[in-house]
Structure formats: structure tokens, C-alpha cells
CSV table of C-alpha atoms in Angstrom, one decimal:
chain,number,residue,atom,x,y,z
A,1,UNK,CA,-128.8,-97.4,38.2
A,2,UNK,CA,-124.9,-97.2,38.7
A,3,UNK,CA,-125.4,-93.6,40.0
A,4,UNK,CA,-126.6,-95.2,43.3
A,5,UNK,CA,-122.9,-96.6,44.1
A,6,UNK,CA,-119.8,-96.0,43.4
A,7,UNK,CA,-117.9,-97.2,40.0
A,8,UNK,CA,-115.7,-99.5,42.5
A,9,UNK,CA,-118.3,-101.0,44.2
A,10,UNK,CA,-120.0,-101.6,41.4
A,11,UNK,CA,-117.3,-103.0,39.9
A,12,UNK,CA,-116.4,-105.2,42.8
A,13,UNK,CA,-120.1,-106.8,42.7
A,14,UNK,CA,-119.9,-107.6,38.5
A,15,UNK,CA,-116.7,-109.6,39.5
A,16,UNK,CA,-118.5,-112.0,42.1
A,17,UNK,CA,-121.0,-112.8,39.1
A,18,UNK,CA,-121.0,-115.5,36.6
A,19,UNK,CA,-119.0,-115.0,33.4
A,20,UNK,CA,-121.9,-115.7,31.5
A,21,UNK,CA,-124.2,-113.5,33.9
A,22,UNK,CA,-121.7,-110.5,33.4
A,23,UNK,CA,-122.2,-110.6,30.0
A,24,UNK,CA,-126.1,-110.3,30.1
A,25,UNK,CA,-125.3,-107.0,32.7
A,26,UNK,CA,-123.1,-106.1,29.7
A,27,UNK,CA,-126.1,-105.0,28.1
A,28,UNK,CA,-128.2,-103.1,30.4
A,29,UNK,CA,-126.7,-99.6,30.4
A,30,UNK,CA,-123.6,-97.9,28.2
A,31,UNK,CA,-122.2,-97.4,32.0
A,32,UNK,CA,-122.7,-101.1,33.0
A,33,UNK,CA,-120.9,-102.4,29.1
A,34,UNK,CA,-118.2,-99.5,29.5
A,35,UNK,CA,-117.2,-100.8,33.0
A,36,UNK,CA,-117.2,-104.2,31.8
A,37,UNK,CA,-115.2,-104.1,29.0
A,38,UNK,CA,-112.7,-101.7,30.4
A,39,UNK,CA,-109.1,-103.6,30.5
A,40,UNK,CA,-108.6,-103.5,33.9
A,41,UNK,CA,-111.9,-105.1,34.8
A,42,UNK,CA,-111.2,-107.6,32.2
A,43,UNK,CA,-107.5,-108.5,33.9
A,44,UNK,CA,-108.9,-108.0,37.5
A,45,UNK,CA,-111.8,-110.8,36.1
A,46,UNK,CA,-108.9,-112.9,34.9
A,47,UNK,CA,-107.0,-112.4,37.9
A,48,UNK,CA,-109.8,-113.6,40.0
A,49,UNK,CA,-111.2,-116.9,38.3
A,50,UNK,CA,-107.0,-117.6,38.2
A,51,UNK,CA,-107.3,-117.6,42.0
A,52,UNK,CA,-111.0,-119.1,42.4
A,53,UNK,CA,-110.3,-123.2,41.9
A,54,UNK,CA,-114.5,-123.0,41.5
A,55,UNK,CA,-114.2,-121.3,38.4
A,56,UNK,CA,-110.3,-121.7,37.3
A,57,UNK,CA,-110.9,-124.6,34.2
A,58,UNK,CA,-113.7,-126.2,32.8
A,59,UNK,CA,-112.9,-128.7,30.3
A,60,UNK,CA,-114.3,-128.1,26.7
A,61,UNK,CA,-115.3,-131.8,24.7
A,62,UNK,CA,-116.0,-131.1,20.8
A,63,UNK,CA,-117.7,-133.9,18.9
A,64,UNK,CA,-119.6,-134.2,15.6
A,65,UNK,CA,-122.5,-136.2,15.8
A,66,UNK,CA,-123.1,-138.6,12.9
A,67,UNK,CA,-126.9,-137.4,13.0
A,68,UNK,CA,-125.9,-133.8,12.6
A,69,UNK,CA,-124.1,-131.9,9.8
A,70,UNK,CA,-122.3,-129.3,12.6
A,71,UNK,CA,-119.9,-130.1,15.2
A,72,UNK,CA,-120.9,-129.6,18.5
A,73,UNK,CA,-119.2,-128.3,21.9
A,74,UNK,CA,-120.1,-128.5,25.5
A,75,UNK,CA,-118.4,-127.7,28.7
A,76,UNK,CA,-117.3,-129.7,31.6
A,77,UNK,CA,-116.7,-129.1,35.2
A,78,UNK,CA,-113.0,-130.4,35.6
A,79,UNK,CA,-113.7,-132.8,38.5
A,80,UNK,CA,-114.2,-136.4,38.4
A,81,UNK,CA,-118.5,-136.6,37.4
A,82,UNK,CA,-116.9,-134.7,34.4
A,83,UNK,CA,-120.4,-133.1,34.9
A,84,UNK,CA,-122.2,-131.0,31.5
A,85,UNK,CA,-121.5,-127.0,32.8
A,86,UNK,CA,-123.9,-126.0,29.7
A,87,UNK,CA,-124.2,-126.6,25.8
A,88,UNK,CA,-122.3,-123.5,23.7
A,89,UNK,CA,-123.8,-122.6,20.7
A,90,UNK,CA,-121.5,-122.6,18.0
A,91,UNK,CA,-121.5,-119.8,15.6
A,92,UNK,CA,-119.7,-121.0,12.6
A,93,UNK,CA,-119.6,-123.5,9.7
A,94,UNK,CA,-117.2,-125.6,9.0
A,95,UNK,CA,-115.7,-125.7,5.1
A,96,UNK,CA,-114.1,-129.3,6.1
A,97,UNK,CA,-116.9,-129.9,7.7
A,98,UNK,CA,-115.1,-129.6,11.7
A,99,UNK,CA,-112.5,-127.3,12.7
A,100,UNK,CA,-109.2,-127.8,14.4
A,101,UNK,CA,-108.7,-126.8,18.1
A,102,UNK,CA,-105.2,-125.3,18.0
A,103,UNK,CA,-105.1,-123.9,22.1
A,104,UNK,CA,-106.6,-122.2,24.4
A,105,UNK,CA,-105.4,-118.9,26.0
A,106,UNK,CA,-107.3,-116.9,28.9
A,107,UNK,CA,-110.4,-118.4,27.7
A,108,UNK,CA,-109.7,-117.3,23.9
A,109,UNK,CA,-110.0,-120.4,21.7
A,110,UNK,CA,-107.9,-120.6,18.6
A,111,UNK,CA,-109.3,-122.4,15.6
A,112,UNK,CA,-108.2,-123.5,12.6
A,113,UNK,CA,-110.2,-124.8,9.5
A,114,UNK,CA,-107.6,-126.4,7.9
A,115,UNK,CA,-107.7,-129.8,6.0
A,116,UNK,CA,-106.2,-128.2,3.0
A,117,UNK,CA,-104.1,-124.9,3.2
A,118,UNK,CA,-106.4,-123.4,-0.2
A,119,UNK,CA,-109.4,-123.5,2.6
A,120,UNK,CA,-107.7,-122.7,5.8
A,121,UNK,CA,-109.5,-120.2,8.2
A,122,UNK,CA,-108.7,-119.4,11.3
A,123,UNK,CA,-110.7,-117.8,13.8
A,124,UNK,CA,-110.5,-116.6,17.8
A,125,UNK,CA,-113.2,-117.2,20.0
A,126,UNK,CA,-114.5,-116.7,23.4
A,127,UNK,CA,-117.8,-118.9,24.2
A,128,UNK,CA,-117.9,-117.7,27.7
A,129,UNK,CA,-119.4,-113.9,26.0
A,130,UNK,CA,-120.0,-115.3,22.4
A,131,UNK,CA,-117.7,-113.5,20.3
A,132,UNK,CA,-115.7,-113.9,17.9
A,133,UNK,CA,-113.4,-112.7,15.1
A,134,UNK,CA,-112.1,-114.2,12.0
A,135,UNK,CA,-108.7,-113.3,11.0
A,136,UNK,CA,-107.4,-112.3,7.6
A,137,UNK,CA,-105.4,-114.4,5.2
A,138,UNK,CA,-101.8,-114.9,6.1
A,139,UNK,CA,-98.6,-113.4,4.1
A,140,UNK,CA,-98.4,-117.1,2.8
A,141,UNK,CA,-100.2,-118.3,0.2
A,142,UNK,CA,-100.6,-121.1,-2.5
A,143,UNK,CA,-101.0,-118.3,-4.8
A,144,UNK,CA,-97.9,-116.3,-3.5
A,145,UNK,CA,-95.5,-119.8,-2.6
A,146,UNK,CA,-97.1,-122.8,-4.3
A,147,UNK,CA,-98.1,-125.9,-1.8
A,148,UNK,CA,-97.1,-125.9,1.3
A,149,UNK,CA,-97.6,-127.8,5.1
A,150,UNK,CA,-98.1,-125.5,8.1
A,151,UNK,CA,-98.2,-125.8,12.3
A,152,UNK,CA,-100.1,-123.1,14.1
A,153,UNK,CA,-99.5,-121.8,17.8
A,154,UNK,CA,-101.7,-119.4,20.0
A,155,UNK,CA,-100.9,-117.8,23.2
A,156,UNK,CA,-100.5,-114.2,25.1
A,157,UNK,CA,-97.5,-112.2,24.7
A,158,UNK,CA,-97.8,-110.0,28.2
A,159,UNK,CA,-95.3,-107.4,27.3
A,160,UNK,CA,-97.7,-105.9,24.6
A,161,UNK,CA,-101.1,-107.2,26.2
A,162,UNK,CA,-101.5,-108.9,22.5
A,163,UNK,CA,-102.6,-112.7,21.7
A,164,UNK,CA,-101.1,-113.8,18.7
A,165,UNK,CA,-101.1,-116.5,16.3
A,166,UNK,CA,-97.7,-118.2,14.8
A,167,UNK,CA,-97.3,-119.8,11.5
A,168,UNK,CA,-95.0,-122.2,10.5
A,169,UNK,CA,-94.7,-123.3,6.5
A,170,UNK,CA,-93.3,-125.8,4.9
A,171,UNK,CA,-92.5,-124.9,1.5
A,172,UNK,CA,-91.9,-127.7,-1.2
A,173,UNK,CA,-89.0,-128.6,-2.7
A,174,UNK,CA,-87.9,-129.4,-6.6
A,175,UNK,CA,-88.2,-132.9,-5.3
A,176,UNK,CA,-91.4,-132.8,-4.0
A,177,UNK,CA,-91.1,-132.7,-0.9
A,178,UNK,CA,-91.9,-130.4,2.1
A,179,UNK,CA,-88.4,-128.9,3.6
A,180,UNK,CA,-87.5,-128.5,6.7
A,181,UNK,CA,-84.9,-125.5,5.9
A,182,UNK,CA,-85.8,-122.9,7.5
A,183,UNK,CA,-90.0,-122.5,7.0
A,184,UNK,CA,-91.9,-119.2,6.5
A,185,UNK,CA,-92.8,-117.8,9.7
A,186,UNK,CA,-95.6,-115.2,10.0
A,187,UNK,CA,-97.1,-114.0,12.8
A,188,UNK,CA,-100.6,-112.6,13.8
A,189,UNK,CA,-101.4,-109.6,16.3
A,190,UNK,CA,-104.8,-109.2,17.2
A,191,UNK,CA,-103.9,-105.6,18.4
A,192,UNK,CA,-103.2,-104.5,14.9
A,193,UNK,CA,-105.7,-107.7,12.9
A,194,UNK,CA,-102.6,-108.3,10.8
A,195,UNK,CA,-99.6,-111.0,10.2
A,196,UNK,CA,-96.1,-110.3,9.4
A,197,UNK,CA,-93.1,-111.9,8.2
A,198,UNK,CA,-90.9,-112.8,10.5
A,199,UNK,CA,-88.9,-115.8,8.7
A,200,UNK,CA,-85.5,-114.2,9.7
A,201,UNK,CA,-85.7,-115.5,13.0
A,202,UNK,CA,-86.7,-119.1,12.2
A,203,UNK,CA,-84.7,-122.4,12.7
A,204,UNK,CA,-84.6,-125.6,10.6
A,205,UNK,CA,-86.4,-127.9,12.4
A,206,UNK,CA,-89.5,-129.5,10.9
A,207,UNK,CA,-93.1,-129.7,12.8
A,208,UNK,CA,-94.7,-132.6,11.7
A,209,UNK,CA,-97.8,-131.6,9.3
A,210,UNK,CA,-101.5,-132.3,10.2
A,211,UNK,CA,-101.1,-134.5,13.8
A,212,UNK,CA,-98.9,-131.7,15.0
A,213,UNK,CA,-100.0,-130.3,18.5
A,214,UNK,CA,-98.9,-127.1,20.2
A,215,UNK,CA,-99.0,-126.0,23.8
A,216,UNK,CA,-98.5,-122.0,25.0
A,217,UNK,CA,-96.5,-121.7,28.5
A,218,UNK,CA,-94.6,-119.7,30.2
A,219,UNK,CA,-94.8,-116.8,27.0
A,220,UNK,CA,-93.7,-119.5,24.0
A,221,UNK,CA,-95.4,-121.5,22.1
A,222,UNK,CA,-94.0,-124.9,22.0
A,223,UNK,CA,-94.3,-128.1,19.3
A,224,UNK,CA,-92.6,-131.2,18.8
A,225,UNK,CA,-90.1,-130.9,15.8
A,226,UNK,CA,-87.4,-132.7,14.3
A,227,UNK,CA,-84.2,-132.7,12.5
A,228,UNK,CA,-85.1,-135.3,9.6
A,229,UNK,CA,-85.6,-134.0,5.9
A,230,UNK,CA,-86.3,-136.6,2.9
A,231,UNK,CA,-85.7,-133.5,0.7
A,232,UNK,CA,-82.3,-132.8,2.1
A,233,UNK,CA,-81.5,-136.7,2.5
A,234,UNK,CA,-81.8,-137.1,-1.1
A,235,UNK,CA,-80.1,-133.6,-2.2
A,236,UNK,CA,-76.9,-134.9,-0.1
A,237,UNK,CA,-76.9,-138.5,-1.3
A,238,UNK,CA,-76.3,-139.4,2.1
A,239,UNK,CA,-78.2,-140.0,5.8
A,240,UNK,CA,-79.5,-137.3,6.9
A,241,UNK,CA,-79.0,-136.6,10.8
A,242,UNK,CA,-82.4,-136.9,12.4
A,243,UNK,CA,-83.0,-136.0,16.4
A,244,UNK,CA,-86.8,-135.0,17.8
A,245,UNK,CA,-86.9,-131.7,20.0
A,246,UNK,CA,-89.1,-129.2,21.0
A,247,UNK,CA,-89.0,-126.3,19.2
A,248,UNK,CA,-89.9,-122.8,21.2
A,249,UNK,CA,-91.2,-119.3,20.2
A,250,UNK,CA,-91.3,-116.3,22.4
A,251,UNK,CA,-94.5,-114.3,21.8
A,252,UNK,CA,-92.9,-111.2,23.2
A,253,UNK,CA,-89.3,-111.1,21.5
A,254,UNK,CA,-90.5,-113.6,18.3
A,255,UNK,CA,-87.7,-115.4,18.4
A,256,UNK,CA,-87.0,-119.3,17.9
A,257,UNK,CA,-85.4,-121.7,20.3
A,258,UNK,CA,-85.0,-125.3,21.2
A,259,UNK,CA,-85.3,-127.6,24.4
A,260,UNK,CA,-84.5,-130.9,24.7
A,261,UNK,CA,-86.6,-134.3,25.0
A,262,UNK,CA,-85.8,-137.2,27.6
A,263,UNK,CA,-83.0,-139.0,25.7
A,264,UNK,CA,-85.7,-142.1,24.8
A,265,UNK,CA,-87.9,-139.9,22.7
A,266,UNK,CA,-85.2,-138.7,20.6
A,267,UNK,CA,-85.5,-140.9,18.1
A,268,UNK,CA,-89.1,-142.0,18.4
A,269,UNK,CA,-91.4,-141.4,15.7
A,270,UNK,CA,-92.3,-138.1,15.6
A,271,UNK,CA,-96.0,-139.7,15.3
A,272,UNK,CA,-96.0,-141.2,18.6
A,273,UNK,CA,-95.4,-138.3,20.2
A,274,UNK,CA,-97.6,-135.0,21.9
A,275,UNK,CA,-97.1,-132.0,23.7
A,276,UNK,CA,-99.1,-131.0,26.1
A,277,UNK,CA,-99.3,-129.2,29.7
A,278,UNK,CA,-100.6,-131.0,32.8
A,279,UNK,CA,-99.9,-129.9,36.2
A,280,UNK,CA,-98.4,-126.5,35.0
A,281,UNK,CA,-95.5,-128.4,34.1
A,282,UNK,CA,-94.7,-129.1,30.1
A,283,UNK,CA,-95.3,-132.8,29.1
A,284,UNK,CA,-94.8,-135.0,26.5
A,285,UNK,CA,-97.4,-138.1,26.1
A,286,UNK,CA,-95.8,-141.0,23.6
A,287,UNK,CA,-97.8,-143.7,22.1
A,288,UNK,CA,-96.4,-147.0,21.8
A,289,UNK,CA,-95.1,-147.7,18.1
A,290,UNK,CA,-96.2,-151.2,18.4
A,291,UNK,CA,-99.9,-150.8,19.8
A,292,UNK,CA,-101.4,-147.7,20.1
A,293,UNK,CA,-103.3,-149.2,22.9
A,294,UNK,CA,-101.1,-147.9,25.4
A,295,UNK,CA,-99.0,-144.2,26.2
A,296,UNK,CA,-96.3,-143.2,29.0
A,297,UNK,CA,-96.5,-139.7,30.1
A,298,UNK,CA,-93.5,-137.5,30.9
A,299,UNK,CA,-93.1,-134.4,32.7
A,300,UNK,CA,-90.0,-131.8,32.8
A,301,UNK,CA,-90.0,-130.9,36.6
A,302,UNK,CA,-87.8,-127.7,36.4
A,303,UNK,CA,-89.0,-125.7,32.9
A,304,UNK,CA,-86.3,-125.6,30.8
A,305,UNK,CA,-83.9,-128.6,32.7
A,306,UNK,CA,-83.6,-130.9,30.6
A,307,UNK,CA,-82.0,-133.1,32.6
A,308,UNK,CA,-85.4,-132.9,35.1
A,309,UNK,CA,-87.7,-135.1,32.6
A,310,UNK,CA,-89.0,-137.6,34.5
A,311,UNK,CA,-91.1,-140.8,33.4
A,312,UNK,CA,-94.3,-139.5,35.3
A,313,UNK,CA,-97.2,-142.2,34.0
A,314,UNK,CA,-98.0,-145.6,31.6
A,315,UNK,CA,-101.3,-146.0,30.6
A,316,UNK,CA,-102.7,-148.9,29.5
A,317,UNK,CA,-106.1,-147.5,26.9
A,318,UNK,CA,-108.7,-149.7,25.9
A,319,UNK,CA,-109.0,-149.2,23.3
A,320,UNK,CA,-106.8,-148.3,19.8
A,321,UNK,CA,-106.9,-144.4,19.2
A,322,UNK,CA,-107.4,-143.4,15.7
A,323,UNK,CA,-106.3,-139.5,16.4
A,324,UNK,CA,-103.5,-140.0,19.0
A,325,UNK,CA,-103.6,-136.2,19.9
A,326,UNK,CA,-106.8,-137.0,21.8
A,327,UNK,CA,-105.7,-138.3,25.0
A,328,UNK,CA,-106.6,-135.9,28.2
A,329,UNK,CA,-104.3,-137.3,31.4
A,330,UNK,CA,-106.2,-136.0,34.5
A,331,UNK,CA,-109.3,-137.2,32.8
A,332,UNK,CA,-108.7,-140.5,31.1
A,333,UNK,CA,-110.1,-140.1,27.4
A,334,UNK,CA,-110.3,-143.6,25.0
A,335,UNK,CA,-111.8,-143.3,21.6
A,336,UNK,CA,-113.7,-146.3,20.0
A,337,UNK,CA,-114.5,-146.7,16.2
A,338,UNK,CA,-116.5,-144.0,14.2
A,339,UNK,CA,-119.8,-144.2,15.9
A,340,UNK,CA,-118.4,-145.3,19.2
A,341,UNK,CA,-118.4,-143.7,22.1
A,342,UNK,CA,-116.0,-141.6,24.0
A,343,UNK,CA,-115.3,-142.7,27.5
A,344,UNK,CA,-114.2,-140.9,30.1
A,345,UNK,CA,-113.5,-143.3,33.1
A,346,UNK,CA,-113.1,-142.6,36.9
A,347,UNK,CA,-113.5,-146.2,38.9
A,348,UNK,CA,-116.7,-148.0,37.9
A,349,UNK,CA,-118.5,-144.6,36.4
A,350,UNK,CA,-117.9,-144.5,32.8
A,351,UNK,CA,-119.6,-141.3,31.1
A,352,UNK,CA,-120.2,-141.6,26.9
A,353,UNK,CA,-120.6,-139.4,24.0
A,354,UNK,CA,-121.7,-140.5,20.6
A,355,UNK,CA,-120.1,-139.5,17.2
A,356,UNK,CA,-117.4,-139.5,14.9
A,357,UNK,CA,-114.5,-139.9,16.5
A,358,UNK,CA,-112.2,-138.2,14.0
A,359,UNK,CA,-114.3,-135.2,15.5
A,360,UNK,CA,-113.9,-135.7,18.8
A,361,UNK,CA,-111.4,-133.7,20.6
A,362,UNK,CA,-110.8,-132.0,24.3
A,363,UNK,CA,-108.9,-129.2,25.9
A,364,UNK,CA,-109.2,-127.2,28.5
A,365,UNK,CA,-110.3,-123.7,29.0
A,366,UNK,CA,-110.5,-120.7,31.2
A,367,UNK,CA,-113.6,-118.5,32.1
A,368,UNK,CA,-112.5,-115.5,30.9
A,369,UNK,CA,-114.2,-112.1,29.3
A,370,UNK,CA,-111.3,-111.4,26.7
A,371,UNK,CA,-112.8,-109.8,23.3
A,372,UNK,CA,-111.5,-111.5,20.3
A,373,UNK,CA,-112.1,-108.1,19.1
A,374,UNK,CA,-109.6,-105.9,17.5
A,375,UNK,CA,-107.7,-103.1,19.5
């Protein structure tokens, strides 16, 4: 059929399609699937929905229904109906019964199976074309290292057209705790499908284990770390100094660095706060110690100022959240008990999604036709 028209034309039409439609034509002829999973039609694609605000972000809502044993997602048109795009099906089972969302990148979700370290998994996948991959074990084991904690951060490195996958562990000490000394770093390319150890370039700041968040912008990965270690504490016999931070790593060089906080979050607890992105500009959403029934947002206007961090938003929620990593700003997300509804609220119009709670979570995501796939 292709030998009716050119290659570009063709090519030009399959970009004005539907991701989803795309794929379908990805299976009529070897010539239609060659030309749609060649690289450049995959980065024009990209470079297209970036510039279409139609089809730029949908927002993706994971819940587990009480009635079901699966977790479930959906997509959402990133407007204020919050309006159902389409149901995904899922294609894996959970060990710990959901899985973590650890980012989004290009329309590549990360995920992370990981309520203990013996059963963690972690997996990339694109819902927009239905694949997906599963990655293999990293250098660091339980086996290999004993217990430890880990963070986990996803995200593009454009000078090797690779997405990678960074882990941080926590190793534990003779006193039983988890250190913040320099953790084992190892990193994942999915150009080669393998991790390697790159602990020589890490720095001793601790991520905070399990509630830890991670966002990927402008080619790091970012988390919100600190300086405090029990372990070390008690090895010194004296106070420990203790500071919270954000601690960066560059995809493309894999090296560690740190940026600074507004000066009131420094010595919040490292619970109460979340990094995030919102407005293409890195923020930071803190939950009030006292009740978690309220947040103020805060947004570094310059990247990389620090003295640019400005107090953007307070939000008074109505609710307590159990998980406070599940707050959305641009769509107002409240969590009620397990069995509750999620409510996403825009004036009088209050949308609602039954479940478990602990299962619900939200990010947002790009149409995209990248192959979690190896090289």
C-alpha cells in the first residue's frame, strides 16, 4: 500500500494519527511497523505531541479496587472535567499486591514492585502501544550486601538517547541501622538491559526509605535527602548535624550533586515533605507537621537559584492524607479512608473513585511511542 506515496508522506500522515491508532497501523505491513518504529519517527512523534497542547499530558490515576484482586489504571484528559480518555489494561501482577509508580519519562512509565527489597521488580512501560520490559536484578542484593533501604529515579539521558534507572541503597550498619554514608549507587541502561556500579560518585546524603518521591528535569533525577544519620549520631556520641536538601543526579555524566531548599524546609521533617514538578518549574509540596489536613507549595522560579524559591500556594485539604505523596496541585487530589473515595474537585463538580486508598496514586504522562524494548 506504501508503494502508492512516498515514505515522507507517508510518514507525515502516521504522525497526524492517534498514538494508539498508530500502533494498530503498526501491524499492517513490515513497511508500515519499519517506518513506525524507526527512531526518527519515534522523536519526530515526540516532538510533535510536545508542541500539540491536545495531546501533550494526559493524567494517569492508579487505584485498586477493594472488589478486585489487580490494581487498576485509567487515563485522564488534563483539563478541569478530569474526563476518562480510556481504561489501560494492565499486563502484570503485582507480588505486593500493587506496584509503585516511580516517574514518568516520554510516556515510559517506571515501576517498582517494592514493599520488601527480597521481592523488588521493576519494570518500564509504555501503555500508549502496550509494551513492556522487565529489567534484570540489580548489582545489589540481600544475598550480595545483607538488608538494605533503597530510592529509585527514572528519566532520559539525551546525550546517549538512553532511559535509565538509578539506585540508591542504604546499607545497614553494626548498629542496626540504615547509613547514610555514602549508599551503593547502580545504575540501569536500557540500551545495553544492564546496571552498573557507580558508588564512586555518590554523596552522603540519606533519601528517606519507602515515602520517598523522585522527579526527572532538566537531565537529573532529583529527591529530597538529608544530612541526619542515627547510625553516625550514636558512633560519634554526639549530635549529629542534620540539614534537608535536594539531592541531584545527572543521567548523562552520572554524577551526584546538591541544591538547596527555601531556608523553612531545612529542618522540616523529611516526612512532610515532596518533590514534584508543576509548571515546568521544580517544586516542593510540605505537609503541615501538626495536621496533615493542609500543604503549602513552593516553586524555584530560576532552576538551580536557590535564592528564587518562592512560597507559590497553601492548601487547605479535606480531608487527612494517609500517603502524603498523593497530592496532584493543578488538579486538587484528597484521599478519604480505605474505601473512600478520591475526589478531585474544580468548583461545585466533584468527580469520585472507589478503592483502597493506599493504592491510589497519580502522575502524569506523555503520549508517546517509545519501546521499553532493548537497543
Amino acid at each position: 500500500m506504501s508503494d502508492y506515496f512516498p515514505q515522507e508522506v507517508l510518514a507525515d500522515i502516521l504522525l497526524r494519527l492517534p498514538t494508539k491508532t498508530i500502533g494498530l497501523c503498526s501491524c499492517v505491513c513490515k513497511s508500515w511497523h519499519s517506518a513506525i518504529t524507526n527512531p526518527t519517527f519515534v522523536h519526530n512523534h515526540f516532538t510533535q505531541t510536545q508542541n500539540d497542547n491536545d495531546r501533550r499530558r494526559l493524567f494517569l490515576l492508579r487505584h485498586f479496587p477493594e472488589t478486585h484482586n489487580r490494581e487498576r489504571y485509567s487515563l485522564h484528559s488534563d483539563n478541569y472535567a478530569f474526563d476518562k480518555v480510556q481504561d489501560l489494561d494492565f499486563p502484570l501482577q503485582s507480588f505486593n499486591r500493587h506496584f509503585r509508580i516511580v516517574g514518568s519519562c516520554n510516556g515510559v512509565l517506571c515501576l517498582s514492585d517494592d514493599t520488601t527489597v527480597i521481592t523488588a521488580n521493576f519494570v518500564l512501560w509504555n501503555p500508549s502501544i502496550r509494551k513492556y520490559i522487565s529489567l534484570p536484578r540489580p548489582l545489589v542484593s540481600c544475598s550480595s550486601h545483607g538488608l538494605f533501604t533503597f530510592a529509585l529515579g527514572f528519566g532520559f539521558d539525551s546525550l546517549s538517547c538512553d532511559y535509565k534507572v538509578v539506585m540508591l541503597a542504604y546499607l545497614k550498619t553494626k548498629y542496626g541501622f540504615y547509613s547514610s554514608r555514602r549508599p551503593t549507587v547502580n545504575v540501569y541502561s536500557l540500551n545495553t538491559n544492564s546496571w552498573r556500579d557507580v558508588s564512586a560518585t555518590a554523596l552522603s546524603y540519606r533519601v528517606v526509605e519507602f515515602l520517598w518521591t523522585q522527579v526527572f528535569m532538566n537531565g537529573a533525577v532529583h529527591w529530597i535527602a538529608s544530612t541526619h544519620d542515627i547510625g553516625l549520631k550514636l558512633e560519634r556520641f554526639n549530635k549529629s548535624p542534620f540539614g534537608n536538601l535536594i539531592l541531584r543526579f545527572d543521567l548523562a555524566h552520572e554524577v551526584f550533586d546538591k541544591m538547596s531548599l527555601p531556608e523553612s524546609l531545612v529542618s522540616s521533617t523529611q516526612y512532610e515533605l515532596s518533590i514534584t514538578v508543576l509548571g515546568e518549574r521544580l517544586s516542593v509540596v510540605q505537609f503541615h507537621r501538626r495536621s496533615y489536613h493542609a500543604c503549602s507549595i513552593w516553586m524555584m522560579e530560576e532552576y538551580g537559584v536557590a535564592e528564587s524559591w518562592t512560597k507559590w500556594l497553601e492548601i487547605g485539604l479535606m480531608y487527612e492524607i494517609p500517603d502524603r505523596r498523593r497530592v496532584v496541585t493543578g488538579v486538587e487530589v484528597q484521599n478519604h479512608d480505605a474505601g473512600q473515595p478520591l475526589s478531585n474537585v474544580y468548583g461545585d463538580k466533584i468527580q469520585k473513585q472507589w478503592g483502597n486508598t493506599f493504592a491510589f496514586l497519580e502522575t502524569w504522562l506523555m503520549d508517546g511511542l517509545v519501546q521499553p524494548r532493548i537497543a
